[in-house]
XYZ file of C-alpha atoms in Angstrom:
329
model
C 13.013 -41.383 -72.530
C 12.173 -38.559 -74.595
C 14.319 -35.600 -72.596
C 15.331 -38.233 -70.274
C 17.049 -40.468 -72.223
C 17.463 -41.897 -72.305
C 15.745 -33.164 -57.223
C 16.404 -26.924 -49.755
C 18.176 -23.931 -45.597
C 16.630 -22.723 -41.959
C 15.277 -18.882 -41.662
C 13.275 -18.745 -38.640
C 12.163 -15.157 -37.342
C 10.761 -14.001 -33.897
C 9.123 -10.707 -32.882
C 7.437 -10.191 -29.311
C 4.445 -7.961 -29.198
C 3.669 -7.158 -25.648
C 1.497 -4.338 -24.724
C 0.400 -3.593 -20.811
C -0.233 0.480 -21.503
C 0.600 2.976 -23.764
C 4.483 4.249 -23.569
C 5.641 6.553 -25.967
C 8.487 4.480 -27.968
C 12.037 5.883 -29.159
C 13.965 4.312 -31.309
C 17.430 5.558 -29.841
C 18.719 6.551 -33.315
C 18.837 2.796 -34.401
C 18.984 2.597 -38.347
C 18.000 -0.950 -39.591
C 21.356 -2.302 -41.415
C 21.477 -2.102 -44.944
C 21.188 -6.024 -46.989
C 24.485 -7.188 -47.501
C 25.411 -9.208 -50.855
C 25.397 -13.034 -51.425
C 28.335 -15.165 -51.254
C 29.442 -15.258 -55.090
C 28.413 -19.135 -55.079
C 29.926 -20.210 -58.808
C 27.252 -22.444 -60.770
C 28.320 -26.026 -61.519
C 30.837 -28.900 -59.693
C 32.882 -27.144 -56.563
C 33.793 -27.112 -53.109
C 31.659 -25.205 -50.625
C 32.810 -22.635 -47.985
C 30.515 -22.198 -44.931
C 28.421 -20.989 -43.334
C 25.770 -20.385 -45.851
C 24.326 -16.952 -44.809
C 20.973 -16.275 -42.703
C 20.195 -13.642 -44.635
C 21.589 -11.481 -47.701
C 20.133 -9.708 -50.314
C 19.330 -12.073 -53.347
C 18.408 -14.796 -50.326
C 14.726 -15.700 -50.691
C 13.054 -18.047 -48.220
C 10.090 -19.880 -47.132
C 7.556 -20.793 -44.195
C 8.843 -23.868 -44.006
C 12.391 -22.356 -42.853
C 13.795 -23.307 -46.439
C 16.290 -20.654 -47.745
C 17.396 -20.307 -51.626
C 19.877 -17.771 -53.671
C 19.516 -18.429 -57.538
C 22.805 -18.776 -59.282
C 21.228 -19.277 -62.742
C 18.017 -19.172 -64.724
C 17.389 -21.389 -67.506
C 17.163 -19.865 -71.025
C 13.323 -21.092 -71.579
C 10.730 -20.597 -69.031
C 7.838 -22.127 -71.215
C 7.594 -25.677 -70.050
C 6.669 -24.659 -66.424
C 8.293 -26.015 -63.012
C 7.507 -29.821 -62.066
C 4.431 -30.804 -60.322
C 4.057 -33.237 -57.166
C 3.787 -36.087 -59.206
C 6.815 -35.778 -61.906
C 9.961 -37.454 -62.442
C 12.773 -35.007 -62.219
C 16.735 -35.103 -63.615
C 18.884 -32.831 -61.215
C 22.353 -32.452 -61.253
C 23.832 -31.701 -57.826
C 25.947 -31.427 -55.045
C 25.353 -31.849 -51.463
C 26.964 -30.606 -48.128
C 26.788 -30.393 -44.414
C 25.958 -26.989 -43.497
C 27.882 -27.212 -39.800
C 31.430 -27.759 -41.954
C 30.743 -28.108 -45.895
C 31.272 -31.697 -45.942
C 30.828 -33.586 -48.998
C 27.970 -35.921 -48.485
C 26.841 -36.669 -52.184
C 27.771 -35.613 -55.675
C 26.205 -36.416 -58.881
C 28.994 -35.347 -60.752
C 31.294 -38.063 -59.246
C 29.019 -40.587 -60.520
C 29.130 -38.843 -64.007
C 25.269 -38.301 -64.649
C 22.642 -36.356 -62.969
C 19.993 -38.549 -60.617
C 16.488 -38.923 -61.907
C 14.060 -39.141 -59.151
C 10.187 -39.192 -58.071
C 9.308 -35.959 -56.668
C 7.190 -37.797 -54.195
C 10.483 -39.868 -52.894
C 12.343 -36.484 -52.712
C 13.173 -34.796 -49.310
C 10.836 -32.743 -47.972
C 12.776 -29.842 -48.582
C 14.193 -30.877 -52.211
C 10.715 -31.426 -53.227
C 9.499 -28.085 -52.160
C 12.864 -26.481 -54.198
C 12.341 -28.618 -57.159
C 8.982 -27.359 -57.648
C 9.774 -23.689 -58.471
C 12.336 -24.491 -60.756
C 12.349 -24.650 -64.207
C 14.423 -26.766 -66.736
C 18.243 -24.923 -66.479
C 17.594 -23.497 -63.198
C 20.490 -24.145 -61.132
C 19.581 -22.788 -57.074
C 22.282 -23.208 -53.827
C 19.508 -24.454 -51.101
C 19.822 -24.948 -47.504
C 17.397 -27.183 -45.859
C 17.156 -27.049 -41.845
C 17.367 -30.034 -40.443
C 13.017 -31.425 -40.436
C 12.833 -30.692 -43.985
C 16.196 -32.815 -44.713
C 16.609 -36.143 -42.954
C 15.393 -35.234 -39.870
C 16.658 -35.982 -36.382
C 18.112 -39.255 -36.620
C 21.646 -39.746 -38.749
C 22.279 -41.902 -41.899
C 24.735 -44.032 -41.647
C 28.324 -42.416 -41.004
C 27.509 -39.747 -43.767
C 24.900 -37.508 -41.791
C 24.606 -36.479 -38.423
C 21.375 -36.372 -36.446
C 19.693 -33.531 -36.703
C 21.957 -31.965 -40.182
C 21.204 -28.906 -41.950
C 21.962 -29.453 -45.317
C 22.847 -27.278 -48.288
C 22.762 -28.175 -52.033
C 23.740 -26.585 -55.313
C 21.035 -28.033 -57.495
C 19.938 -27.554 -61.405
C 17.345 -28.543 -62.620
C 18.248 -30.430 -66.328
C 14.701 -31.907 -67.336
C 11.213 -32.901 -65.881
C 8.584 -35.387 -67.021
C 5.221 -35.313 -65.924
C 3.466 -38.891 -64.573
C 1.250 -38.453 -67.505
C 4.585 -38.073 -69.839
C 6.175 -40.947 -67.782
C 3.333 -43.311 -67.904
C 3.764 -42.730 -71.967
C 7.583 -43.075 -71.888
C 7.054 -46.658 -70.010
C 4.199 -47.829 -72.105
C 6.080 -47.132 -75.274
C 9.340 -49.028 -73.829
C 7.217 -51.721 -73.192
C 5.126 -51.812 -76.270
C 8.170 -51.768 -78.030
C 10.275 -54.677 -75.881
C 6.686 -56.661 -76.386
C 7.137 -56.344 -80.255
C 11.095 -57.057 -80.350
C 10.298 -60.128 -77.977
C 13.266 -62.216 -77.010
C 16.405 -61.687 -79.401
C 16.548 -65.466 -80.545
C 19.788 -65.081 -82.611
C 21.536 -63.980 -79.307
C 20.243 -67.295 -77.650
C 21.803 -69.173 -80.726
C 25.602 -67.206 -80.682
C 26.033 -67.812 -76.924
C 24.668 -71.377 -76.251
C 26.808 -73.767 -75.225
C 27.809 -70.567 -72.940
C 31.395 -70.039 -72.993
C 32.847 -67.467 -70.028
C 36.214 -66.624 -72.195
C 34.180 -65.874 -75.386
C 34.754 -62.520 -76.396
C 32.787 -59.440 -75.057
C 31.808 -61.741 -72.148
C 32.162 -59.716 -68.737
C 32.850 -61.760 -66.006
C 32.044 -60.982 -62.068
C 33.832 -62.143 -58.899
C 30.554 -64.108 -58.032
C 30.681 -66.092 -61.000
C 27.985 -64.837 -62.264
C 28.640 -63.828 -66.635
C 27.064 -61.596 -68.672
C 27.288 -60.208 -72.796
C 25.747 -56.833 -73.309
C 23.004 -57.352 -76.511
C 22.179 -53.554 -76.560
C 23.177 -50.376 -74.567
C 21.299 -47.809 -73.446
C 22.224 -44.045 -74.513
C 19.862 -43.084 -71.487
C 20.779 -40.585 -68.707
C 19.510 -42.282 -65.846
C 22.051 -44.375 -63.976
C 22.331 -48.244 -63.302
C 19.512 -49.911 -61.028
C 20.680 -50.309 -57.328
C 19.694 -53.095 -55.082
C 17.135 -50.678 -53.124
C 15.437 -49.934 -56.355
C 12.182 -51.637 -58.334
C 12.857 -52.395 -62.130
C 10.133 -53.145 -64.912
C 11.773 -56.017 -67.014
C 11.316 -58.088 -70.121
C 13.007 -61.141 -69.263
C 13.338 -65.062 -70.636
C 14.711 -67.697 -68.588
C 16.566 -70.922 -69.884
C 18.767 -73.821 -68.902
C 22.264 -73.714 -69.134
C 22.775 -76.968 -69.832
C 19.849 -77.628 -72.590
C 19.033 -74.357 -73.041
C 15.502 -75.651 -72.391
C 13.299 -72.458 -71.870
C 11.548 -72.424 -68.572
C 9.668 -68.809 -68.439
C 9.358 -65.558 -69.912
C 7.549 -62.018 -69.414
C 7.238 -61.922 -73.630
C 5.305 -65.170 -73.362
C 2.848 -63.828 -71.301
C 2.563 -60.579 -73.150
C 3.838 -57.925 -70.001
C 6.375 -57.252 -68.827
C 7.320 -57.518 -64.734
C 8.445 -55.066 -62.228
C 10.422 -56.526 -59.087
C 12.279 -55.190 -56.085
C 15.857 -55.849 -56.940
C 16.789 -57.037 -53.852
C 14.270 -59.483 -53.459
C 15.136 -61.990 -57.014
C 17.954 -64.786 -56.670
C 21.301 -63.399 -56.316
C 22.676 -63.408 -59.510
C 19.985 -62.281 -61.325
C 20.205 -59.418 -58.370
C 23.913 -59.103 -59.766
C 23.124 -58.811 -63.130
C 20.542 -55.691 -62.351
C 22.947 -53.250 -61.141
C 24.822 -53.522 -64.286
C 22.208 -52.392 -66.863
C 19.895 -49.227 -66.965
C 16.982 -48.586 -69.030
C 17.204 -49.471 -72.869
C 19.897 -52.135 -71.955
C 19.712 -55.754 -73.154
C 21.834 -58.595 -71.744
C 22.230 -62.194 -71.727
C 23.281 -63.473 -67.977
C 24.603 -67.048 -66.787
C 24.225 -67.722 -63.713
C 26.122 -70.411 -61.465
C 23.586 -72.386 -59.324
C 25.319 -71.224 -56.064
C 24.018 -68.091 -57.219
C 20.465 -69.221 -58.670
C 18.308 -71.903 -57.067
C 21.011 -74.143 -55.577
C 21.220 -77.684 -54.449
C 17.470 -77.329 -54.500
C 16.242 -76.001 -57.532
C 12.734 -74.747 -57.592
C 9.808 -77.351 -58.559
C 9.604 -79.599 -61.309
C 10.946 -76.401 -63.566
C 14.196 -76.106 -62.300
C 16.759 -78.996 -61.485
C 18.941 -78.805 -58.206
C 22.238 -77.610 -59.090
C 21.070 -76.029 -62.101
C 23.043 -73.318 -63.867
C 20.796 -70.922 -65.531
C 20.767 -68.084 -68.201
C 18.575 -65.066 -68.726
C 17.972 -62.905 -72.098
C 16.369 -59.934 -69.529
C 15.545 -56.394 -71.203
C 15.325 -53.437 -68.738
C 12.613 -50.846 -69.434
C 12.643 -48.537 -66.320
C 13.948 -47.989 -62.795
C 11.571 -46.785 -59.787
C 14.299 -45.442 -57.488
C 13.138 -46.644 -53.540
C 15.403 -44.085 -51.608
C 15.212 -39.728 -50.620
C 17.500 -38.078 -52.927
C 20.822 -36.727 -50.956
């Protein structure tokens, strides 16, 4: 991708009006108290202390009961905050509000997460959407503008507030993502299938050199690697691929995307295991030949006429973009 390559606390406030006849009022010397300061939250990778303050004097909130204090602007403001429809790339950190928990950390993965603002958290996506590019924002999201009232997994408790320290590092709008993907595809459809790669691994040999090989059985040589920022697909994720599929044995080709002229996007989850496998080792811009063992392909049964039972197979496959399925943390 262009930039690419290679997303937010409870206020809640009362007042009772009631009115039955005219009193004269005194205020008993009361003297509203004065704002006191913000925490001095430090931008960038660190532990968090709660609680996060209700109220304090660079604090600025929302209807929605979301509560913000901006650590950090980012140098240019020109190129707007994302819309409803963008793709974003945050780095952050996320914590329980009841304790400061850890529950998610971009920085232990070592690259930011690129998401959909649509698949976002309620609250993250209303954050996300007043930031701009170098914006970095500690955000506490009550509890029906996180993940609600049921938990996730061990990680969350029912009914968590949350707090994140979030910056925005880049945006792409749908329109700029819909170029981004056509290009990567256009120019996948033009490099077609690398057939000199095909020739240098066939008969496939799992000691060769630069060969990585997986506790499934399942092998794989890296053709070309992405310098993209987004991470590797997950199994919960939909990928657009370029892929050709051949024989093991014969190296007899039995299907391809480039043949057809466009390219496929499938749930990873849902494709034979070790072509699964394979996925959630490449990210967009990567190129990889794959064998695959039949216990991990088609199996004692094969598939049709195409495929033989107990066939091994191997794919050339060519990744061209990742539509993440899950909220952001």
């Amino acid at each position: 991708m262009t930039q690419l390559r290679t997303l937010s606390g409870f206020f809640f406030g009362a007042m009772l009006l009631a009115a039955c006849e005219t009193f004269p009022i005194s205020t008993g010397g009361i003297v509203p108290a004065a704002p006191v300061p913000c925490p001095a939250y430090a931008p960038g990778q660190g532990p968090l202390e709660a609680p996060f303050p209700t109220a304090c004097m660079d604090m600025q909130s929302s209807p929605s009961g979301l509560r913000w204090i901006e650590l950090s602007a980012g140098e240019d403001q020109s190129r707007g905050a994302p819309g409803p429809d963008a793709t974003v790339v945050v780095t952050y950190e996320g914590f329980l509000a009841s304790d400061g928990t850890l529950i998610d950390s971009s920085y232990e993965r070592g690259e930011p997460g690129v998401f959909d603002v649509p698949q976002l958290l309620p609250g993250w996506g209303e954050a996300i959407q007043m930031m701009t590019p170098g914006d970095e924002w500690m955000v506490y999201l009550p509890w029906p503008i996180a993940y609600g009232a049921e938990a996730v997994d061990d990680v969350i408790p029912a009914q968590s507030d949350i707090i994140y320290r979030m910056k925005l590092e880049w945006f792409l709008t749908a329109e700029e993502m819909a170029a981004e993907v056509q290009a990567s595809e256009d120019a996948a459809l033009l490099d077609g299938p690398d057939m000199a790669a095909w020739e240098a691994v066939f008969p496939w040999d799992p000691d060769a050199e630069g060969v990585n090989k997986l506790a499934s059985g399942v092998s794989y040589v890296r053709l070309e690697t992405s310098n993209s920022s987004m991470r590797n697909a997950l199994i919960t994720d939909d990928v657009l691929i370029h892929y050709e599929g051949r024989l093991a044995e014969t190296s007899d080709f039995f299907d391809s995307s480039w043949s057809r002229g466009e390219a496929n996007r499938f749930p990873v989850g849902g494709l034979i295991p070790g072509f699964t496998e394979a996925l959630t080792y490449m990210k967009p811009g990567d190129r990889i030949i794959v064998h695959i063992p039949a216990d991990q392909a088609y199996g004692a049964e094969g598939s049709g006429e195409v495929i033989p039972p107990n066939a091994d197979l191997m794919f050339q496959i060519n990744m061209l973009e990742i539509y993440p399925a899950d909220p952001a943390f």
